[in-house]
XYZ file of C-alpha atoms in Angstrom:
765
model
C -0.081 0.091 0.155
C 2.859 2.274 0.110
C 3.056 2.075 -3.394
C -0.341 3.773 -3.418
C 0.891 6.594 -1.208
C 3.763 7.152 -3.700
C 1.255 7.236 -6.371
C -0.780 9.864 -5.023
C 2.363 11.985 -4.133
C 3.461 11.721 -7.567
C 0.113 12.755 -8.946
C 0.299 15.562 -6.798
C 3.694 16.756 -7.944
C 2.344 16.276 -11.530
C -0.379 18.551 -10.640
C 1.973 21.302 -9.617
C 4.189 20.715 -12.840
C 1.263 20.889 -14.969
C 0.805 24.439 -14.142
C -1.094 25.699 -10.995
C -1.838 29.463 -10.986
C 1.282 31.515 -9.991
C -0.565 33.322 -7.287
C -2.756 30.724 -6.025
C -5.741 33.113 -6.170
C -8.793 32.704 -8.218
C -11.109 35.877 -8.267
C -14.867 36.127 -8.669
C -16.483 38.852 -10.258
C -17.432 40.194 -6.768
C -13.903 40.538 -5.769
C -13.769 37.585 -3.485
C -10.784 35.401 -3.852
C -9.632 31.848 -2.905
C -6.294 30.556 -1.927
C -5.546 26.803 -2.101
C -2.520 25.563 -0.059
C -0.377 22.736 -0.994
C -1.074 21.040 2.170
C -4.874 20.803 1.594
C -4.184 19.539 -2.063
C -2.028 16.840 -0.616
C -4.832 15.979 1.955
C -7.370 15.596 -0.863
C -5.044 13.070 -2.708
C -4.234 11.152 0.434
C -7.707 10.723 1.522
C -8.448 9.072 -1.854
C -11.084 11.934 -2.700
C -11.795 13.203 -6.272
C -9.013 15.418 -7.543
C -9.161 18.981 -6.341
C -9.264 20.463 -9.809
C -12.168 18.056 -10.908
C -14.014 18.719 -7.500
C -13.918 22.662 -8.071
C -14.161 22.380 -11.630
C -10.866 24.518 -12.109
C -8.825 24.255 -15.347
C -5.326 24.464 -13.668
C -3.619 24.631 -17.280
C -5.732 27.779 -18.011
C -5.459 29.867 -14.871
C -6.484 33.128 -16.460
C -9.643 31.845 -18.195
C -13.035 32.499 -16.779
C -13.284 28.990 -16.306
C -10.716 29.205 -13.384
C -12.953 31.280 -11.230
C -14.145 29.276 -8.101
C -17.818 29.517 -7.328
C -17.076 29.571 -3.615
C -17.273 32.100 -0.830
C -14.492 34.483 -0.193
C -12.004 32.215 1.896
C -8.213 32.189 2.491
C -6.791 29.010 3.895
C -3.240 29.241 5.409
C -1.488 25.993 6.300
C 0.300 25.739 9.842
C 3.692 25.518 8.290
C 2.844 28.611 5.803
C 4.248 26.757 2.762
C 2.656 28.017 -0.540
C 2.188 26.276 -3.545
C 4.851 28.561 -5.278
C 7.236 27.203 -2.811
C 6.253 23.516 -3.605
C 6.559 24.256 -7.202
C 10.100 25.767 -6.849
C 11.162 22.861 -4.606
C 9.842 20.251 -7.382
C 11.386 22.263 -9.984
C 14.779 22.004 -8.408
C 14.485 18.198 -8.266
C 16.142 16.724 -11.165
C 14.845 13.268 -10.514
C 11.980 11.933 -8.690
C 12.153 8.528 -6.880
C 8.982 6.704 -7.563
C 10.043 3.549 -6.003
C 8.063 2.364 -3.007
C 9.112 3.965 0.368
C 9.793 2.138 3.388
C 7.735 2.955 6.542
C 10.741 4.901 8.001
C 11.289 6.903 4.945
C 7.618 7.409 4.202
C 5.753 10.873 4.233
C 6.282 12.644 7.448
C 3.167 12.204 9.811
C 1.367 9.730 7.565
C 1.546 6.102 8.309
C 1.605 4.439 4.931
C 1.052 0.721 6.298
C -2.192 -0.393 6.029
C -3.231 3.095 5.206
C -6.596 2.448 4.088
C -7.546 0.372 7.191
C -6.162 2.821 9.498
C -8.652 5.586 7.941
C -11.793 4.398 9.112
C -15.139 5.294 7.307
C -15.885 7.797 10.125
C -12.592 9.417 9.925
C -12.924 9.667 6.094
C -16.166 11.413 6.749
C -14.862 13.772 8.806
C -12.043 14.685 6.533
C -14.456 14.864 3.712
C -16.846 17.349 5.607
C -14.092 19.288 6.775
C -12.679 19.742 3.301
C -16.024 20.310 2.026
C -16.569 23.226 4.722
C -13.126 24.642 3.653
C -13.333 24.407 -0.106
C -16.856 23.804 -1.554
C -19.764 24.700 0.639
C -20.244 28.449 0.870
C -20.272 29.839 4.050
C -23.401 31.670 5.330
C -23.726 35.492 5.058
C -22.962 37.026 8.342
C -26.168 38.583 10.270
C -26.262 41.220 12.488
C -24.819 39.380 15.210
C -22.235 37.501 13.285
C -18.710 38.327 12.740
C -17.628 40.775 9.837
C -14.043 39.449 9.860
C -12.766 36.633 12.070
C -9.637 34.815 12.774
C -9.841 31.308 13.845
C -7.838 28.245 14.120
C -9.060 24.800 13.106
C -6.984 21.815 13.800
C -7.709 18.157 12.720
C -5.946 15.041 13.829
C -6.377 11.293 13.851
C -4.916 8.166 15.128
C -2.593 7.851 12.286
C -0.809 10.809 13.486
C -1.920 13.188 10.511
C -2.494 16.786 11.604
C -3.303 19.981 9.907
C -3.904 23.618 11.100
C -5.177 26.175 8.932
C -6.079 29.955 9.910
C -9.175 31.157 8.010
C -9.660 34.778 7.315
C -13.129 35.666 6.186
C -13.439 38.755 3.969
C -16.283 41.162 4.946
C -19.343 40.107 2.789
C -21.167 43.416 2.616
C -23.782 44.220 -0.092
C -21.979 47.641 -0.834
C -18.458 46.950 -0.399
C -18.003 50.596 0.687
C -14.299 50.759 0.811
C -14.224 49.819 -2.917
C -17.114 51.703 -4.352
C -18.014 54.662 -2.220
C -15.720 56.186 0.078
C -18.260 58.609 1.574
C -20.045 55.593 3.049
C -17.981 53.812 5.444
C -14.371 55.088 5.128
C -15.261 58.309 6.812
C -12.338 60.195 4.619
C -9.720 62.473 6.224
C -10.304 65.249 3.773
C -13.119 66.869 2.157
C -11.641 66.252 -1.322
C -12.002 62.518 -0.539
C -15.607 62.775 0.411
C -17.070 61.822 -2.697
C -13.928 60.344 -4.707
C -13.536 56.662 -5.316
C -11.264 55.125 -2.716
C -9.155 52.207 -4.314
C -8.174 49.195 -2.628
C -5.324 50.008 -0.295
C -1.908 48.654 -1.369
C -1.799 46.822 1.985
C -5.216 44.960 0.879
C -3.870 44.187 -2.671
C -0.737 42.693 -1.294
C -2.636 40.578 1.114
C -4.802 39.143 -1.707
C -1.987 38.465 -4.108
C 0.776 37.452 -2.189
C -0.663 34.043 -1.168
C 0.477 32.803 1.998
C 4.054 34.148 2.227
C 2.949 37.225 4.477
C 2.563 37.272 8.041
C -0.578 38.546 9.560
C 0.921 41.846 10.802
C 1.952 42.739 7.170
C -1.286 41.817 5.723
C -3.547 42.940 8.431
C -3.601 46.480 7.029
C -5.470 45.473 4.121
C -8.237 43.836 5.988
C -8.707 46.607 8.217
C -9.315 48.850 5.504
C -12.150 46.681 4.404
C -13.557 46.164 8.030
C -16.002 48.862 7.769
C -18.364 50.081 10.389
C -20.873 48.794 8.123
C -19.503 45.229 8.049
C -22.372 43.258 9.613
C -24.712 45.855 9.704
C -28.582 45.190 9.484
C -31.896 46.854 10.428
C -30.830 47.057 13.844
C -27.428 48.575 13.083
C -25.644 45.886 14.764
C -22.090 44.941 14.313
C -19.857 42.190 15.900
C -15.988 41.399 16.028
C -14.679 38.372 17.154
C -10.861 39.026 16.625
C -9.205 39.993 20.156
C -5.891 41.268 20.914
C -4.799 38.200 22.693
C -5.774 36.144 19.464
C -3.772 38.398 17.260
C -0.709 38.050 19.350
C -0.942 34.237 20.141
C -1.545 33.175 16.509
C 0.547 35.334 14.428
C 4.449 35.789 13.908
C 6.065 39.006 14.855
C 6.718 41.430 12.066
C 9.976 40.653 10.372
C 10.653 37.329 12.037
C 10.612 34.185 10.034
C 7.633 32.060 9.867
C 7.810 28.908 11.812
C 7.988 25.850 10.026
C 6.787 22.141 10.892
C 4.447 21.042 13.550
C 2.842 23.399 15.870
C 4.225 23.630 19.409
C 2.172 21.583 21.545
C 2.590 23.997 24.486
C 0.840 26.609 22.361
C -1.735 24.087 21.817
C -2.091 23.436 25.458
C -2.438 27.334 26.067
C -4.879 27.754 23.551
C -6.941 25.018 24.912
C -6.729 26.460 28.367
C -7.785 29.762 27.297
C -10.766 28.363 25.680
C -11.584 26.336 28.860
C -10.982 29.263 31.278
C -12.628 32.145 29.177
C -16.074 33.326 30.506
C -18.912 32.067 28.820
C -22.175 34.242 28.637
C -25.325 32.874 28.489
C -27.521 33.816 25.436
C -30.053 35.631 27.821
C -27.455 37.749 29.311
C -27.683 41.168 27.424
C -25.759 43.362 29.820
C -22.997 43.221 32.302
C -21.420 45.528 35.058
C -23.278 48.205 36.864
C -27.021 48.560 35.953
C -27.663 51.408 33.458
C -30.287 53.052 35.685
C -27.402 53.537 38.291
C -25.536 55.794 36.214
C -26.054 59.572 36.117
C -27.886 61.343 33.422
C -28.822 64.841 32.600
C -30.714 66.927 33.533
C -31.023 65.086 37.251
C -27.276 65.130 37.766
C -26.531 68.529 36.279
C -25.630 71.647 38.361
C -26.956 75.232 38.091
C -26.098 76.587 34.714
C -24.732 80.164 34.956
C -26.917 82.973 33.166
C -26.622 82.769 29.333
C -24.607 85.908 28.068
C -22.749 86.720 24.990
C -18.821 86.900 25.798
C -16.775 88.467 23.042
C -13.928 86.031 21.959
C -15.619 83.059 24.069
C -19.273 82.746 23.373
C -21.329 84.120 20.556
C -25.075 84.199 21.548
C -27.410 84.977 18.743
C -30.691 85.701 20.491
C -32.151 87.979 22.969
C -31.410 86.387 26.447
C -33.479 88.713 28.319
C -36.494 87.397 26.505
C -35.723 83.787 26.722
C -38.845 81.899 27.899
C -40.021 78.347 27.877
C -42.278 77.570 24.936
C -41.601 81.078 23.301
C -39.630 81.234 20.005
C -36.296 83.036 20.806
C -35.823 86.572 19.425
C -32.804 87.248 17.265
C -30.086 89.521 18.201
C -29.375 92.141 17.192
C -32.588 93.238 15.674
C -31.108 94.467 12.513
C -28.739 92.302 10.109
C -24.986 93.245 10.567
C -23.188 92.653 7.307
C -19.876 90.916 7.558
C -17.727 89.506 4.814
C -14.402 88.570 6.112
C -12.075 85.528 6.929
C -13.202 85.094 10.501
C -16.950 84.881 10.024
C -19.408 82.856 7.656
C -20.028 84.526 4.515
C -23.878 84.633 4.256
C -25.706 84.461 1.215
C -27.849 87.669 2.141
C -24.610 89.658 2.320
C -24.293 92.749 0.151
C -20.757 91.503 -0.781
C -22.144 88.348 -2.261
C -22.124 89.315 -5.957
C -21.929 87.812 -9.442
C -20.862 89.197 -12.669
C -23.729 90.103 -15.452
C -22.979 91.204 -18.794
C -25.240 94.155 -19.933
C -27.076 93.418 -23.200
C -26.721 96.738 -24.717
C -23.280 97.786 -23.583
C -21.658 94.289 -23.265
C -20.043 95.489 -20.104
C -19.740 93.255 -17.130
C -21.429 94.392 -14.109
C -21.544 92.873 -10.607
C -24.916 92.424 -9.229
C -26.407 91.044 -5.951
C -26.667 87.284 -5.884
C -29.024 87.411 -2.947
C -31.501 89.424 -5.228
C -31.303 86.884 -7.887
C -31.818 84.116 -5.456
C -34.955 85.755 -3.761
C -36.448 86.277 -7.357
C -35.587 82.724 -8.417
C -36.803 80.985 -5.268
C -40.061 83.055 -5.034
C -41.452 81.656 -8.202
C -43.602 78.413 -7.782
C -42.220 75.017 -8.412
C -44.258 72.449 -9.992
C -41.712 69.687 -10.721
C -38.165 68.790 -9.642
C -36.916 70.166 -13.129
C -38.131 73.543 -12.376
C -36.479 73.432 -8.895
C -33.176 72.191 -10.446
C -33.315 75.210 -12.892
C -33.912 77.722 -10.078
C -30.867 76.420 -8.038
C -28.782 76.460 -11.242
C -29.870 80.068 -12.217
C -27.688 81.399 -9.302
C -24.939 78.713 -9.514
C -24.599 78.876 -13.291
C -20.951 77.763 -13.088
C -22.145 74.457 -11.783
C -24.631 73.892 -14.257
C -22.570 71.252 -16.234
C -21.503 69.483 -12.960
C -24.266 69.149 -10.827
C -26.620 66.281 -11.011
C -30.188 66.257 -9.608
C -31.146 62.579 -10.527
C -31.813 61.549 -6.786
C -33.933 64.733 -6.143
C -35.950 63.862 -9.519
C -36.280 60.110 -8.545
C -37.550 61.192 -4.919
C -40.102 63.575 -6.244
C -41.296 61.360 -9.213
C -40.717 57.719 -8.209
C -40.825 57.595 -4.521
C -43.612 60.017 -3.398
C -47.055 59.184 -3.878
C -48.893 61.684 -6.158
C -50.673 63.524 -3.050
C -47.209 63.570 -1.091
C -45.631 65.201 -4.180
C -48.355 67.537 -4.748
C -47.941 68.566 -0.876
C -44.122 68.685 -1.595
C -44.574 71.338 -4.258
C -47.532 73.199 -3.098
C -46.860 73.593 0.549
C -43.383 72.157 1.957
C -41.130 73.794 -0.723
C -42.743 77.163 -0.448
C -42.512 76.998 3.368
C -38.811 76.272 3.110
C -38.173 78.808 0.486
C -39.642 81.400 2.920
C -37.658 80.039 5.807
C -34.204 80.406 3.812
C -35.359 83.831 2.574
C -35.478 85.266 6.131
C -31.800 84.948 6.592
C -31.201 88.581 7.019
C -34.036 88.625 9.608
C -33.129 85.694 11.551
C -29.435 85.350 11.584
C -28.626 88.988 12.281
C -25.281 88.552 14.108
C -22.182 87.441 12.308
C -21.605 83.650 12.697
C -17.630 83.194 13.754
C -15.820 80.221 12.013
C -14.777 77.791 14.650
C -11.110 77.607 13.539
C -8.271 75.160 14.804
C -6.944 76.032 18.135
C -10.008 78.032 19.248
C -12.015 77.540 22.333
C -15.212 79.065 21.365
C -19.120 78.383 21.712
C -21.890 79.668 19.334
C -25.634 79.350 20.688
C -28.375 79.988 18.349
C -32.119 79.210 18.239
C -33.570 76.158 16.570
C -35.359 78.538 14.151
C -31.876 80.091 13.232
C -30.573 76.776 12.458
C -33.564 75.635 10.402
C -33.022 79.000 8.392
C -29.334 78.108 7.826
C -30.183 74.443 6.768
C -32.882 75.683 4.380
C -30.339 77.813 2.572
C -28.110 74.731 2.558
C -30.805 72.785 0.867
C -31.142 75.290 -1.935
C -27.217 75.736 -2.114
C -27.133 79.452 -1.439
C -23.932 79.534 0.639
C -21.269 81.442 -1.319
C -17.736 80.052 -1.842
C -18.893 76.656 -0.546
C -19.338 74.869 -3.934
C -15.786 74.474 -4.797
C -12.759 73.131 -3.013
C -10.252 75.660 -4.284
C -11.563 78.440 -1.903
C -10.605 79.446 1.603
C -13.202 76.892 2.888
C -11.051 74.016 1.557
C -10.335 72.966 5.207
C -14.140 72.730 5.906
C -16.761 70.282 5.346
C -19.343 70.816 2.481
C -22.621 72.641 3.593
C -24.646 73.125 0.435
C -26.714 70.109 -0.250
C -25.914 69.589 -4.291
C -23.942 66.205 -3.431
C -27.038 64.907 -1.833
C -29.036 65.453 -5.034
C -26.523 63.396 -7.174
C -26.946 59.678 -8.543
C -29.447 57.213 -8.033
C -28.379 55.410 -4.920
C -31.194 54.329 -2.525
C -29.056 55.641 0.313
C -29.713 59.182 -1.273
C -33.372 58.749 -1.411
C -33.580 57.651 2.132
C -31.496 60.564 3.276
C -33.863 62.780 1.543
C -36.807 61.252 3.256
C -35.194 61.845 6.492
C -34.164 65.327 5.972
C -37.795 66.464 4.331
C -39.170 64.873 7.566
C -37.169 67.528 9.590
C -38.336 70.242 7.192
C -41.941 69.166 7.448
C -41.840 68.808 11.169
C -40.297 72.220 11.759
C -42.861 73.865 9.573
C -45.753 72.318 11.153
C -44.484 73.119 14.590
C -41.743 75.520 15.211
C -39.510 74.304 18.018
C -38.693 76.807 20.721
C -35.188 75.761 22.024
C -31.646 76.674 21.787
C -28.544 74.759 20.462
C -25.000 75.413 21.386
C -21.867 74.505 19.497
C -18.439 74.315 21.326
C -15.164 73.855 19.766
C -12.667 72.718 22.529
C -8.988 71.962 22.450
C -6.910 70.313 24.940
C -3.876 72.612 25.535
C -1.582 70.573 27.450
C -1.540 66.807 27.093
C -1.888 64.794 30.364
C 0.888 62.760 32.008
C -1.104 59.406 31.804
C 1.788 57.258 33.353
C 1.614 59.375 36.561
C -2.387 59.144 36.954
C -3.438 57.714 40.310
C -7.210 57.949 39.122
C -9.206 54.810 39.909
C -11.638 53.457 37.101
C -15.250 54.478 37.298
C -18.306 52.229 36.772
C -19.027 50.591 33.510
C -22.283 49.221 32.161
C -21.728 47.202 28.863
C -24.417 46.004 26.791
C -25.057 44.086 23.348
C -28.104 45.712 22.924
C -29.642 49.088 22.480
C -28.209 52.318 21.099
C -26.389 55.365 21.982
C -28.988 57.761 21.186
C -31.879 55.774 22.586
C -30.400 54.037 25.673
C -27.757 56.648 26.293
C -30.332 59.602 26.891
C -29.233 62.116 28.983
C -25.561 60.868 28.825
C -22.658 62.484 26.939
C -23.241 60.761 23.736
C -20.161 60.070 21.491
C -20.100 60.628 17.777
C -17.620 58.394 16.171
C -16.690 61.603 13.974
C -14.625 62.235 10.857
C -12.254 65.256 11.450
C -14.369 66.877 9.002
C -17.411 66.765 11.318
C -20.501 65.013 9.738
C -18.383 62.935 7.501
C -20.401 62.166 4.150
C -23.719 63.096 5.589
C -24.344 65.574 2.596
C -23.066 63.185 -0.064
C -22.961 59.202 0.358
C -21.902 58.520 3.816
C -24.395 56.572 6.013
C -22.574 54.954 8.883
C -22.759 55.913 12.682
C -21.754 59.788 12.391
C -24.001 60.339 9.274
C -26.932 58.570 10.620
C -26.729 60.792 13.708
C -26.543 63.774 11.667
C -29.698 62.642 9.849
C -32.001 61.980 12.343
C -30.681 64.967 14.398
C -30.419 67.425 11.400
C -29.529 70.440 13.486
C -26.196 68.872 13.897
C -25.502 69.348 9.917
C -25.312 73.321 10.535
C -21.841 72.621 12.551
C -20.346 71.865 9.136
C -21.114 75.590 8.074
C -18.417 76.942 10.448
C -16.513 74.196 11.927
C -12.958 73.808 10.650
C -11.386 70.215 10.450
C -10.559 69.053 13.962
C -6.962 68.802 15.049
C -5.349 65.933 17.100
C -6.188 67.752 20.396
C -9.596 69.149 19.522
C -13.235 68.034 19.630
C -16.719 69.407 18.950
C -19.569 69.420 21.556
C -23.097 70.264 20.382
C -25.764 70.611 23.050
C -29.528 70.749 22.415
C -30.392 69.047 19.190
C -33.634 67.359 18.882
C -34.218 63.795 17.139
C -36.867 64.198 14.148
C -36.771 60.788 12.576
C -36.638 56.914 13.439
C -34.815 54.758 11.248
C -33.885 50.980 10.753
C -30.638 49.491 9.176
C -27.164 50.789 8.794
C -25.224 51.903 5.732
C -26.733 50.100 2.667
C -29.806 48.852 4.618
C -30.635 52.317 6.319
C -34.294 53.296 5.910
C -36.188 56.258 7.345
C -38.813 54.772 9.437
C -41.140 57.605 10.314
C -41.113 60.877 12.390
C -39.987 60.816 15.983
C -41.205 62.981 18.883
C -38.539 63.985 21.144
C -39.504 64.314 24.708
C -35.969 64.999 26.160
C -36.353 67.618 28.944
C -34.693 71.013 28.243
C -32.162 72.681 30.706
C -32.220 76.476 32.032
C -30.825 77.644 28.491
C -33.930 76.006 27.042
C -31.704 73.345 25.326
C -32.523 69.615 24.936
C -30.454 67.614 27.312
C -28.822 65.862 24.441
C -25.153 66.552 24.456
C -23.150 65.055 21.611
C -19.285 64.943 21.468
C -17.553 64.444 18.214
C -14.066 63.190 18.553
C -12.262 61.632 15.419
C -10.070 58.607 16.098
C -6.783 57.945 14.342
C -6.794 55.846 11.101
C -4.316 52.884 11.327
C -3.082 51.509 7.924
C -0.892 48.828 9.905
C -2.887 47.119 12.851
C 0.005 47.278 15.188
C 0.403 50.956 14.789
C -2.316 51.728 17.494
C -0.313 49.884 20.193
C 2.530 52.236 20.008
C 2.740 54.686 22.774
C 2.378 57.701 20.622
C -0.929 56.355 18.980
C -2.387 55.267 22.525
C -1.523 58.820 23.994
C -3.146 60.506 21.248
C -6.337 58.566 21.609
C -6.452 58.982 25.184
C -5.845 62.814 24.855
C -8.642 63.134 22.134
C -11.191 61.164 24.353
C -10.258 63.207 27.493
C -10.626 66.200 25.625
C -14.290 65.198 24.625
C -15.037 63.820 28.304
C -13.515 66.399 30.605
C -15.217 69.465 32.005
C -12.711 70.949 34.341
C -15.250 73.711 35.333
C -17.691 71.329 36.610
C -17.669 69.060 39.619
C -17.514 65.201 39.033
C -20.841 64.606 40.887
C -22.340 66.850 38.184
C -21.032 64.873 35.156
C -23.201 62.529 33.304
C -21.894 59.037 32.226
C -20.448 58.595 28.732
C -22.617 56.599 26.341
C -20.114 55.185 23.525
C -19.180 52.093 21.624
C -16.962 51.009 19.172
C -15.003 54.199 18.400
C -12.782 54.205 15.302
C -13.027 50.363 14.949
C -14.487 50.406 11.320
C -12.495 51.587 8.477
C -9.879 53.275 10.732
C -8.627 49.785 11.777
C -8.979 50.292 15.563
C -9.105 47.207 17.934
C -12.554 47.116 19.696
C -10.776 46.010 23.063
C -8.136 48.388 23.084
C -10.546 51.399 22.173
C -12.870 50.243 24.894
C -9.996 50.252 27.454
C -8.761 53.695 26.296
C -12.258 55.358 26.595
C -12.659 53.711 29.885
C -9.379 55.333 31.007
C -10.186 58.677 29.473
C -13.605 58.623 31.166
C -12.309 57.677 34.572
C -9.807 60.678 34.258
C -12.557 62.820 33.437
C -14.565 61.706 36.324
C -17.431 59.886 34.355
C -18.821 56.697 34.278
C -19.322 54.695 31.015
C -22.529 53.055 29.276
C -20.649 51.023 26.665
C -22.942 49.673 23.587
C -21.071 46.870 21.522
C -23.822 46.731 18.873
C -24.809 43.073 19.162
C -21.210 41.700 19.976
C -21.769 39.706 23.082
C -18.267 38.367 22.972
C -16.837 41.925 23.122
C -19.323 42.657 26.045
C -17.774 39.598 28.057
C -14.127 40.522 27.153
C -14.485 43.998 28.117
C -16.499 43.552 31.288
C -13.881 40.886 32.305
C -10.974 43.366 31.473
C -12.739 46.068 33.688
C -13.332 43.692 36.534
C -9.771 42.665 36.475
C -8.562 46.184 36.920
C -10.888 47.437 39.307
C -10.710 43.972 41.641
C -7.081 44.881 41.892
C -7.403 48.344 42.247
C -5.457 49.347 39.140
C -5.437 52.919 38.579
C -5.322 54.830 35.075
C -1.549 55.269 35.240
């Protein structure tokens, strides 16, 4: 029977010589890939199954033909000894002669008993091998659900009495419907520049390297490509859930260090024992356990825990208040201040569309001379005409934006008006809602009378305005009236987009759902005008903390795999997983955590008008916004789900007790970069900047409601980010309510980590 083993080995070598693909990667049209290791091919031959090429219907002599595409899910199989098919081919090519004489048992294939081979492999064991290979090679894996993992790393080990062993590390690609990192960067990548907000984001070199280099790379080198695709939308669904199973400990225990040679041969038994010990000692959470730690009702919330606010007043250089504070009353629409519009056109204030300096050139028909005329007068004249269809609205907007006529696309707006809305709703839109929005926008010089300062980098400044003033500014954004904000070559190149022209582009269903959500806001506002205020505060941390010397103990933790920050974290400091350009792609195609929050609380969008890109030591705090819409889904599955009645109480400044802090995480192209001291300190300081309120007593600070900050396309490790946020919150004197968005294993791990530290009285330092 040893001849039979030699025959299988010879057939395996013949397959290799016949010409397996050089890169060992077959691609499908949907960009999935499949890597076949020599070890698995050998397993197939030795277990007397059908030839691998036949089973997968692959013509190995024509690897570039369409027939070489595998109809299997995206799967990469890496052998324990990390030998690639290329290595096998090189080894076989260097052999000048192959001994096909029967081998003795002593000289036989290492790890395989050739004597009485078929008798040693029982039918049950053959079935086990067949099922395992089917699972690896043929049977498609189920698409991940909301509670499943978008990207996992696991070790599968098989062994039998004959001494056969093989371990393969499997890496599952994120199987999203939309593949955001490849198609639409506005979605889930949360880009770092406004120029990137609507440009295609190609696959990163790291990602390409991972797909094309076979099994030669170690995980630290290739992880960067995977993290680029691990979007916040990876395992999103109607509940917006996302889950990650890979741990920091998993990463270090199952990968080689960068730059070190890959270990060959059998796995170290001590490591196997250690993995087994970890599996048996790790805490197991019962399926019905949905939260751990401190009960959420024991955490502090606003307004119950808040102290007395000082009187609201305008402080030059610190706080710009745009209403009459002496007339501020509950239930009464605030009065703008000053009474008359103060026209300002400079580099430190927002350039308003109603400014007399907002001019455009016009050529006189008789004299052919170019004259500058008021653009605001043209806007008022154009928008005051009745719109009966989306084309007339488009023509009106382009009349005062003539330079954009060949660039702007209104497909999404047209589809919304003609294909999505019912006839009665479309009639109401053009007969009632749009005229009301026009009147709101044209009241800019009446409502926004005080110059709005630009919140530039390095400033510590607040702006408080009424919800009516916010709505006026957003109506102007809808009609694209803000000057100098349609080009990236102006003085506003370091500011987010504010005009909505990108929202009207394309035929994506995401744009339609966004328009539904925003039109719900305008409809709600025009039917019942809100009477509150909203405060926008840009804050910087001038002096980084010395974290090593901190003696602050950790605070309370409530962690749950259910619920959302906006619903269950009411009254707490709610974290916006922000882009440094606040709002990310909300006015274009982005539709993940930050964009969704900006859509259901549209008053957040106005911050894009005056907030310059955040620096490493800065954050933006928005207090008082109101939620107008409900939603289901996440990213590609996002859907508007009707209007929402916000019953959040107001503080003495007539602001809703909804405090949202926008903090942007670092983007890590290499997974291990985030564990370096400089990266850890940066994230700690960023989070502390958003959480700390030195002017308030700790007992008056609400808990922080947060989650997997910076763990999507930015490549952050969920457990590290959770720990850093707990440390920053403790230093700021706040408890933490952590939402894992469906990941029960993360809930267990973070709770165990917190318990371990608190039981041993470990401090922040």
